[in-house]
Coordinates of C-alpha atoms in Angstrom, one line a residue:
M1 CA 0.1 0.1 0.1
R2 CA 1.0 3.4 -0.7
M3 CA 2.4 5.2 2.3
T4 CA 0.5 8.5 3.4
G5 CA 2.0 11.8 5.0
A6 CA 5.2 12.9 4.0
G7 CA 6.4 9.4 3.2
Y8 CA 8.8 9.8 0.1
T9 CA 11.1 7.9 -2.6
V10 CA 14.2 9.5 -4.1
V11 CA 14.5 9.0 -7.7
V12 CA 17.9 9.6 -9.2
P13 CA 18.3 9.7 -13.2
T14 CA 22.1 8.9 -13.9
A15 CA 24.2 8.8 -16.9
G16 CA 27.0 6.9 -14.5
R17 CA 29.2 9.9 -13.4
A18 CA 31.2 9.6 -10.3
S19 CA 29.2 12.4 -8.7
L20 CA 26.4 9.6 -8.2
R21 CA 28.5 8.2 -5.2
A22 CA 28.7 11.6 -3.6
L23 CA 25.2 12.4 -4.0
L24 CA 24.1 9.1 -2.2
A25 CA 26.6 9.5 0.5
S26 CA 25.1 13.0 1.2
L27 CA 21.5 11.7 1.4
D28 CA 22.5 8.8 3.6
S29 CA 24.4 10.9 6.1
G30 CA 21.6 13.1 6.7
T31 CA 19.3 13.6 9.7
G32 CA 15.5 13.6 9.6
P33 CA 13.2 11.1 8.3
A34 CA 14.9 8.8 5.6
P35 CA 13.5 8.3 2.4
A36 CA 11.5 4.6 1.8
E37 CA 13.8 3.4 -1.1
V38 CA 16.1 5.2 -3.5
L39 CA 15.4 4.4 -7.0
V40 CA 18.4 4.9 -9.3
V41 CA 17.5 4.8 -13.0
G42 CA 19.5 5.1 -16.1
T43 CA 23.2 4.0 -16.6
P44 CA 24.8 4.0 -12.9
T45 CA 28.4 2.8 -12.0
E46 CA 28.5 0.7 -9.0
T47 CA 26.6 2.2 -6.3
P48 CA 28.1 2.7 -2.8
E49 CA 27.8 0.8 0.3
I50 CA 24.9 3.0 2.4
S51 CA 22.4 2.3 5.0
L52 CA 19.5 3.6 2.7
P53 CA 17.8 0.8 0.7
V54 CA 18.8 1.4 -2.9
R55 CA 17.4 0.0 -6.0
V56 CA 18.9 0.2 -9.4
L57 CA 16.8 0.1 -12.4
P58 CA 19.2 0.0 -15.6
G59 CA 18.2 1.7 -18.5
G60 CA 15.0 3.3 -16.7
T61 CA 13.8 6.9 -16.8
R62 CA 12.2 9.3 -14.3
N63 CA 9.1 7.8 -15.3
D64 CA 10.1 4.2 -14.3
G65 CA 11.1 5.6 -11.4
W66 CA 8.1 7.0 -10.1
R67 CA 6.0 4.0 -11.2
A68 CA 8.1 1.8 -9.3
A69 CA 8.0 4.0 -6.1
N70 CA 5.7 2.9 -3.1
T71 CA 5.0 6.2 -1.4
A72 CA 2.8 9.5 -1.3
W73 CA 5.7 11.5 -2.6
V74 CA 8.2 11.1 -5.3
V75 CA 11.5 13.3 -5.2
F76 CA 13.9 13.7 -8.3
L77 CA 17.3 14.5 -7.5
D78 CA 20.0 15.1 -10.4
E79 CA 23.3 13.0 -9.7
D80 CA 25.4 16.4 -9.4
V81 CA 23.7 17.9 -6.6
R82 CA 24.9 17.6 -3.0
L83 CA 22.8 17.7 0.1
P84 CA 23.3 19.5 3.3
A85 CA 22.8 17.4 6.5
D86 CA 19.4 19.1 7.3
W87 CA 18.1 18.2 3.7
R88 CA 15.7 15.5 5.1
E89 CA 14.6 17.6 7.8
R90 CA 13.5 20.5 5.5
L91 CA 12.3 18.3 2.8
T92 CA 9.9 16.8 5.3
V93 CA 8.9 20.1 6.5
D94 CA 8.2 21.1 3.0
L95 CA 5.8 18.1 2.3
T96 CA 4.1 18.1 5.6
A97 CA 0.4 19.6 5.5
L98 CA 0.6 21.0 2.2
P99 CA -2.7 21.9 1.0
A100 CA -4.5 19.2 -1.7
R101 CA -4.2 22.2 -4.4
V102 CA -0.1 22.3 -4.1
A103 CA 1.1 19.3 -6.1
A104 CA 4.8 19.7 -5.9
S105 CA 7.4 21.3 -3.8
R106 CA 10.6 22.4 -5.4
G107 CA 14.2 23.3 -3.6
H108 CA 16.3 26.1 -3.8
L109 CA 19.6 25.3 -5.9
V110 CA 22.8 26.9 -4.6
V111 CA 25.4 27.0 -7.3
P112 CA 29.1 27.9 -5.7
P113 CA 30.6 31.2 -7.0
A114 CA 34.0 30.6 -8.9
T115 CA 36.8 30.2 -6.7
G116 CA 40.3 32.3 -6.6
G117 CA 38.3 35.5 -7.4
R118 CA 37.9 34.6 -11.1
R119 CA 35.7 35.1 -13.6
P120 CA 33.2 32.4 -14.1
T121 CA 33.5 29.9 -16.9
E122 CA 30.7 29.7 -19.5
D123 CA 29.5 26.3 -17.9
E124 CA 29.5 27.9 -14.2
R125 CA 27.3 30.9 -15.7
R126 CA 24.7 28.3 -17.2
D127 CA 24.7 26.3 -14.2
A128 CA 23.9 29.6 -12.4
E129 CA 21.2 30.3 -14.9
H130 CA 19.5 26.7 -14.7
A131 CA 19.2 27.0 -11.0
H132 CA 16.2 29.7 -11.4
G133 CA 14.5 27.6 -14.1
W134 CA 12.3 24.6 -13.9
S135 CA 14.9 22.3 -13.1
L136 CA 13.9 18.4 -12.0
A137 CA 17.4 18.6 -9.8
D138 CA 15.5 18.7 -6.4
F139 CA 11.8 18.3 -7.4
A140 CA 9.2 16.4 -5.0
C141 CA 5.7 15.7 -6.6
R142 CA 2.7 13.9 -5.2
H143 CA 2.8 10.3 -6.7
E144 CA -1.2 10.6 -7.4
V145 CA -0.8 13.7 -9.4
L146 CA 2.3 12.0 -11.5
A147 CA 0.1 9.2 -12.2
A148 CA -2.8 11.4 -13.6
L149 CA -0.6 13.2 -15.7
G150 CA 1.3 10.4 -16.7
G151 CA 4.4 11.5 -15.6
F152 CA 7.2 13.5 -17.8
D153 CA 7.4 13.7 -21.9
D154 CA 10.4 11.7 -22.4
R155 CA 10.7 13.5 -25.9
L156 CA 11.8 16.6 -24.5
S157 CA 15.6 17.0 -23.5
A158 CA 14.4 19.2 -20.2
P159 CA 10.7 18.0 -19.6
G160 CA 10.7 20.2 -16.2
A161 CA 9.1 23.4 -17.7
D162 CA 6.4 21.0 -19.7
F163 CA 5.3 19.4 -16.5
V164 CA 5.0 22.3 -14.6
E165 CA 2.5 24.0 -17.3
R166 CA 0.6 20.4 -17.7
L167 CA 0.5 20.4 -13.9
R168 CA -1.0 24.0 -13.5
R169 CA -3.4 23.6 -16.5
A170 CA -4.8 20.9 -14.3
G171 CA -5.5 23.3 -11.5
F172 CA -2.4 22.2 -9.3
D173 CA 0.1 24.5 -7.7
V174 CA 3.9 24.4 -7.2
E175 CA 5.5 25.9 -4.1
H176 CA 9.0 27.0 -3.4
G177 CA 10.1 24.5 -0.3
A178 CA 12.8 26.1 2.6
R179 CA 15.3 23.1 1.7
L180 CA 18.7 24.0 -0.2
A181 CA 20.5 21.5 -2.4
L182 CA 24.4 22.2 -3.5
R183 CA 25.0 22.0 -7.4
P184 CA 28.8 22.5 -8.0
S185 CA 29.5 23.2 -11.3
R186 CA 31.1 20.7 -13.3
Q187 CA 33.3 20.8 -16.6
R188 CA 31.6 19.8 -19.5
G189 CA 32.7 18.2 -22.6
F190 CA 34.6 20.8 -25.2
F191 CA 31.3 20.4 -27.5
A192 CA 28.8 20.4 -25.0
S193 CA 27.4 23.7 -26.0
V194 CA 27.0 22.3 -29.2
L195 CA 25.0 19.5 -28.3
E196 CA 22.6 21.5 -26.1
Q197 CA 21.2 23.1 -29.4
R198 CA 19.0 20.2 -29.0
V199 CA 16.7 22.5 -27.0
H200 CA 15.6 24.0 -30.4
A201 CA 13.9 20.9 -31.4
D202 CA 12.1 20.8 -27.9
A203 CA 10.5 24.6 -29.2
A204 CA 8.4 22.8 -32.0
L205 CA 6.7 20.4 -29.7
L206 CA 6.0 22.8 -26.7
R207 CA 4.2 25.0 -29.1
R208 CA 2.0 22.3 -30.5
K209 CA 1.7 21.1 -27.0
H210 CA 1.1 24.6 -25.2
G211 CA 1.3 27.3 -27.8
T212 CA 4.3 28.5 -26.5
P213 CA 5.8 30.7 -29.0
A214 CA 9.5 29.7 -30.1
A215 CA 12.7 31.8 -29.4
P216 CA 13.6 33.5 -32.7
L217 CA 16.8 31.8 -34.0
G218 CA 17.8 35.4 -35.7
R219 CA 21.7 35.6 -35.4
H220 CA 22.3 32.0 -35.7
L221 CA 20.0 31.8 -38.9
L222 CA 22.1 34.8 -40.2
A223 CA 25.5 32.9 -39.4
T224 CA 24.3 29.6 -40.9
A225 CA 23.2 31.2 -43.9
A226 CA 26.3 33.0 -44.5
G227 CA 28.4 30.0 -44.0
F228 CA 26.4 28.0 -46.8
A229 CA 26.3 30.9 -49.0
T230 CA 30.2 31.2 -48.7
A231 CA 30.6 27.3 -49.4
G232 CA 28.0 27.4 -52.2
L233 CA 29.6 30.6 -54.0
A234 CA 33.2 29.2 -53.8
V235 CA 32.1 25.9 -55.4
A236 CA 30.2 28.1 -58.1
R237 CA 33.5 29.9 -58.6
K238 CA 32.3 33.5 -57.7
P239 CA 35.2 34.3 -55.4
E240 CA 33.8 38.1 -55.2
G241 CA 30.5 36.8 -53.4
A242 CA 32.4 34.0 -51.4
A243 CA 34.6 36.6 -49.9
A244 CA 31.5 39.1 -49.1
A245 CA 29.8 36.1 -47.4
G246 CA 32.7 34.8 -45.8
A247 CA 33.4 37.8 -44.4
A248 CA 29.6 38.2 -42.9
W249 CA 30.1 34.6 -41.4
L250 CA 33.3 35.4 -40.0
G251 CA 31.9 38.8 -38.3
L252 CA 29.2 37.2 -36.9
T253 CA 31.1 34.2 -35.6
V254 CA 33.7 36.3 -34.0
D255 CA 31.0 38.5 -32.5
S256 CA 29.4 35.3 -31.2
A257 CA 32.6 34.3 -29.8
L258 CA 33.5 37.5 -28.2
R259 CA 30.2 37.5 -26.6
R260 CA 30.8 34.1 -24.9
I261 CA 34.8 34.8 -24.1
L262 CA 34.8 38.3 -22.7
P263 CA 32.5 37.3 -19.5
G264 CA 34.7 34.5 -18.6
P265 CA 38.0 33.6 -17.1
R266 CA 39.7 34.0 -20.9
S267 CA 41.9 31.1 -20.2
R268 CA 43.7 29.4 -23.1
A269 CA 41.5 26.1 -23.0
E270 CA 38.1 28.6 -22.7
V271 CA 39.0 30.8 -25.4
A272 CA 39.8 27.5 -27.8
R273 CA 36.6 26.1 -26.8
M274 CA 34.6 29.4 -27.4
A275 CA 36.1 30.0 -30.7
V276 CA 35.4 26.4 -32.4
T277 CA 32.0 25.8 -30.8
S278 CA 31.0 29.5 -32.0
A279 CA 31.3 28.5 -35.4
L280 CA 29.4 25.1 -35.0
I281 CA 26.4 26.4 -32.5
P282 CA 24.6 28.2 -35.4
P283 CA 24.1 25.4 -37.9
A284 CA 23.5 23.0 -34.9
A285 CA 20.7 25.5 -33.5
V286 CA 19.2 25.7 -36.9
F287 CA 19.1 22.3 -37.7
S288 CA 18.1 21.2 -34.4
R289 CA 15.0 23.7 -35.0
L290 CA 14.5 22.3 -38.8
Y291 CA 14.4 18.7 -37.1
G292 CA 11.8 19.5 -34.6
E293 CA 9.6 21.4 -36.9
I294 CA 9.6 18.5 -39.4
S295 CA 9.0 15.9 -36.7
A296 CA 5.9 18.3 -35.8
L297 CA 4.2 18.3 -39.4
R298 CA 5.0 14.7 -39.9
E299 CA 3.0 13.9 -36.0
K300 CA 0.1 12.4 -37.4
P301 CA -3.4 13.8 -35.6
R302 CA -4.2 12.1 -32.4
T303 CA -6.7 9.2 -33.3
P304 CA -9.9 8.8 -31.0
R305 CA -8.8 6.2 -28.4
A306 CA -10.6 5.0 -25.4
I307 CA -10.6 3.4 -22.3
L308 CA -12.3 0.3 -21.0
F309 CA -13.3 -0.6 -17.5
D310 CA -14.1 -3.9 -15.9
R311 CA -17.1 -3.2 -13.6
D312 CA -17.0 -5.2 -10.5
D313 CA -13.9 -4.4 -8.4
T314 CA -12.6 -2.0 -10.8
I315 CA -15.1 1.0 -10.6
I316 CA -17.4 -0.6 -8.2
V317 CA -17.0 -2.4 -5.0
N318 CA -17.5 -6.5 -5.8
E319 CA -20.8 -7.9 -4.5
P320 CA -21.3 -11.5 -6.0
Y321 CA -24.0 -11.6 -8.1
L322 CA -25.0 -8.1 -7.5
N323 CA -28.7 -7.6 -8.2
D324 CA -29.6 -4.9 -5.9
P325 CA -28.8 -1.0 -7.0
K326 CA -28.9 0.0 -3.3
L327 CA -25.6 -2.2 -2.9
V328 CA -23.5 -0.1 -5.7
R329 CA -20.6 1.6 -4.1
P330 CA -17.9 3.1 -6.5
M331 CA -14.2 2.2 -5.9
P332 CA -11.9 4.8 -4.6
G333 CA -10.8 7.3 -7.2
A334 CA -13.5 6.2 -9.6
E335 CA -15.5 9.0 -9.9
Q336 CA -12.5 11.2 -10.2
V337 CA -10.6 9.6 -12.7
L338 CA -13.8 9.3 -14.8
R339 CA -14.9 12.8 -14.6
R340 CA -11.1 14.1 -16.0
L341 CA -11.5 11.5 -18.8
R342 CA -14.7 12.7 -19.9
E343 CA -13.1 16.5 -19.3
A344 CA -10.4 15.7 -21.6
G345 CA -12.7 13.7 -24.0
V346 CA -11.6 10.5 -23.8
P347 CA -14.3 8.1 -24.5
V348 CA -15.0 5.7 -21.6
G349 CA -17.0 1.8 -21.7
I350 CA -17.4 -0.7 -19.8
V351 CA -16.6 -4.4 -20.5
S352 CA -18.2 -6.9 -17.9
N353 CA -18.6 -10.6 -17.7
Q354 CA -22.0 -11.1 -15.6
S355 CA -22.5 -15.0 -15.5
G356 CA -25.2 -14.6 -12.9
I357 CA -27.9 -14.2 -15.5
A358 CA -27.0 -17.5 -16.9
R359 CA -26.6 -18.9 -13.5
G360 CA -30.2 -17.9 -12.7
L361 CA -28.7 -15.6 -10.1
I362 CA -29.9 -12.2 -11.6
T363 CA -32.3 -11.3 -14.0
P364 CA -31.8 -9.3 -16.9
G365 CA -34.2 -6.5 -15.3
Q366 CA -31.7 -6.5 -12.3
L367 CA -28.9 -6.1 -14.1
A368 CA -30.2 -3.2 -16.2
E369 CA -31.1 -1.5 -12.8
V370 CA -27.7 -1.9 -11.2
N371 CA -25.9 -0.7 -14.6
A372 CA -27.9 2.3 -14.1
R373 CA -27.3 2.9 -10.5
V374 CA -23.6 2.6 -11.6
E375 CA -24.1 5.5 -14.3
E376 CA -26.2 7.5 -11.9
L377 CA -23.4 7.7 -9.3
L378 CA -20.3 7.4 -11.9
G379 CA -21.8 9.3 -15.1
P380 CA -22.7 8.0 -18.3
F381 CA -20.5 5.5 -20.3
G382 CA -19.8 5.4 -24.4
T383 CA -20.9 1.8 -24.2
W384 CA -21.7 -1.0 -21.9
Q385 CA -20.4 -4.5 -23.2
V386 CA -21.8 -7.4 -21.1
C387 CA -21.6 -11.1 -21.5
V388 CA -24.4 -12.8 -19.9
H389 CA -23.1 -16.2 -20.8
G390 CA -21.5 -19.1 -18.7
E391 CA -18.0 -20.6 -18.8
A392 CA -19.5 -23.7 -20.4
D393 CA -21.5 -21.7 -23.1
G394 CA -18.6 -21.6 -25.4
C395 CA -19.6 -18.0 -26.6
A396 CA -16.9 -15.6 -28.1
C397 CA -17.7 -12.7 -25.7
R398 CA -16.8 -13.9 -22.4
K399 CA -13.3 -12.4 -21.0
P400 CA -10.4 -13.9 -21.5
K401 CA -11.9 -13.9 -25.0
P402 CA -11.7 -10.6 -27.0
G403 CA -15.3 -10.3 -28.0
L404 CA -16.5 -7.7 -25.4
V405 CA -13.1 -5.5 -26.3
R406 CA -13.9 -5.6 -29.9
Q407 CA -17.7 -4.7 -29.6
A408 CA -16.5 -2.1 -26.9
A409 CA -14.2 -0.6 -29.7
R410 CA -16.5 -0.7 -32.5
A411 CA -19.4 0.9 -30.4
L412 CA -16.8 3.7 -29.6
G413 CA -15.5 4.1 -33.3
V414 CA -11.9 3.1 -32.5
R415 CA -9.5 0.3 -33.3
P416 CA -8.8 -2.3 -30.5
R417 CA -5.3 -1.3 -30.6
D418 CA -6.0 2.3 -29.5
C419 CA -8.2 1.1 -26.5
V420 CA -6.5 0.4 -22.8
V421 CA -8.4 -2.1 -20.8
I422 CA -8.3 -1.7 -17.3
G423 CA -9.3 -4.3 -14.6
D424 CA -8.7 -6.6 -11.7
I425 CA -8.0 -10.3 -12.8
G426 CA -6.3 -12.1 -15.2
A427 CA -9.1 -12.7 -17.9
D428 CA -9.1 -8.7 -18.2
V429 CA -5.6 -8.4 -19.2
E430 CA -6.0 -11.5 -21.4
A431 CA -8.9 -10.2 -23.1
A432 CA -7.2 -7.1 -24.2
R433 CA -4.1 -9.1 -25.3
A434 CA -6.4 -11.0 -27.6
A435 CA -8.0 -8.2 -29.2
G436 CA -4.8 -6.2 -29.6
A437 CA -5.5 -3.6 -26.8
T438 CA -3.3 -2.6 -24.0
G439 CA -4.5 -4.2 -20.7
I440 CA -3.6 -2.7 -17.2
L441 CA -4.2 -4.9 -13.9
V442 CA -5.2 -3.1 -10.7
P443 CA -4.8 -6.3 -8.6
T444 CA -7.3 -6.5 -5.6
S445 CA -7.8 -9.5 -2.7
R446 CA -9.1 -11.5 -5.8
T447 CA -6.3 -11.1 -7.9
R448 CA -4.2 -14.6 -8.0
E449 CA -0.4 -13.6 -7.5
E450 CA 0.8 -15.5 -10.9
E451 CA -2.0 -13.1 -12.8
V452 CA 0.1 -10.0 -11.2
R453 CA 3.3 -11.4 -12.5
S454 CA 2.3 -12.3 -15.8
A455 CA 0.4 -8.7 -16.2
P456 CA 2.3 -6.3 -18.9
H457 CA 1.3 -3.5 -16.4
V458 CA 0.5 -3.3 -13.3
A459 CA -1.0 -0.2 -11.3
R460 CA -1.7 -0.1 -7.5
D461 CA -5.0 1.8 -7.7
L462 CA -7.5 3.2 -10.4
V463 CA -5.9 6.5 -10.6
E464 CA -2.7 4.9 -11.2
A465 CA -3.9 2.9 -13.9
V466 CA -5.5 5.8 -15.6
G467 CA -2.6 7.9 -15.4
L468 CA -0.4 5.0 -16.8
A469 CA -2.7 4.5 -19.7
I470 CA -2.7 8.2 -20.6
G471 CA 1.2 8.6 -20.3
E472 CA 1.8 5.4 -22.3
R473 CA -0.6 6.3 -24.8
S474 CA 0.4 9.8 -25.1
W475 CA -3.2 11.2 -24.4

């Protein structure tokens, strides 16, 4: 069961840097309530021996981390931050007694100033700027909100701002906590500033998702055009034109390099790095933006999709062979997730085995009354697909056969492969698989262990199941 209150799991994405060991050591040595677990995702090096429980998810992402967490809160830390001794204490204070509308808390990132009285390098200046942005270097979020929003968009190189925008549009707030985290600047690779231009590809996606205007490329576009014009005119044996274009390219490149060199320490290594990368950044930025724009144009419009729910022990509490509408009780979270799905325009339907009719324990009229009560409490469903046969009848609709799922998809005007089926037993998942849909299991006391082990996706509750469906299906 998920913990309540300020119980938290720490998720650390890693690229295998040595700094991971220092982060885990600082987390381990702190005072205050310890995390329930530390989940290291990515490509870690060997983790140090610490007293905290550590689990490694090789090749994982932040999304894999929070989905594996089992606490009310998930705290994301970058592997290059350092935590003061009171970080855990301050985190607990930050997360305790927050109103429900506050879904996330961000820590203050402190970037140490340049040492020895020298001017900061470009890397140090960038780190100081990023400390004030929507970084996920020290970011705590409610597990249920991560599930409801589907987590982070892994297509983005820096998903923090996008997640906060979606969070706010969903009616939640983010608060700045009192905790501090130290983020020492690190020397990046020689061409790091060139590789960072991939953020320009993000701009097209963010504009598509949120209407966020993309920053103009301006000088980058002029420098790239001048560079290609120089090469083209030279190949065409037009030396005067090539010289003019080359002079324009050189002037723009030198100006860019000086803008980056002058605020820094002006060391030989820094000057060389700025000179070379200033020539490469403009085309990298332009081609990154071009790639993003083309990808956005090629992205097909989202086709209608649907979520299909089992009835008993999924959206209402199971009562064996339920024939009395007065006994209908919604499952926790059912009303909330169904309301959000309808507001988002996602069709919802029911696929349910009701063999009580074949057994003579329920009449068709009683079944209709119960289902009407379900809609009275939880709202309308786009389709009800119910199998009234017994196991020995040999029908094509009784789950785990795919008939109900296919019929529901047809009724909603979508393809079975565009549906997600959420249920509490293996037959629900098997019916989804047989129909070509995605199945998500929400185990209850009726669910067998082997069904949990064999399910492709498992959620701890209905809210998380819908969040998982939305996240994986890009709704």
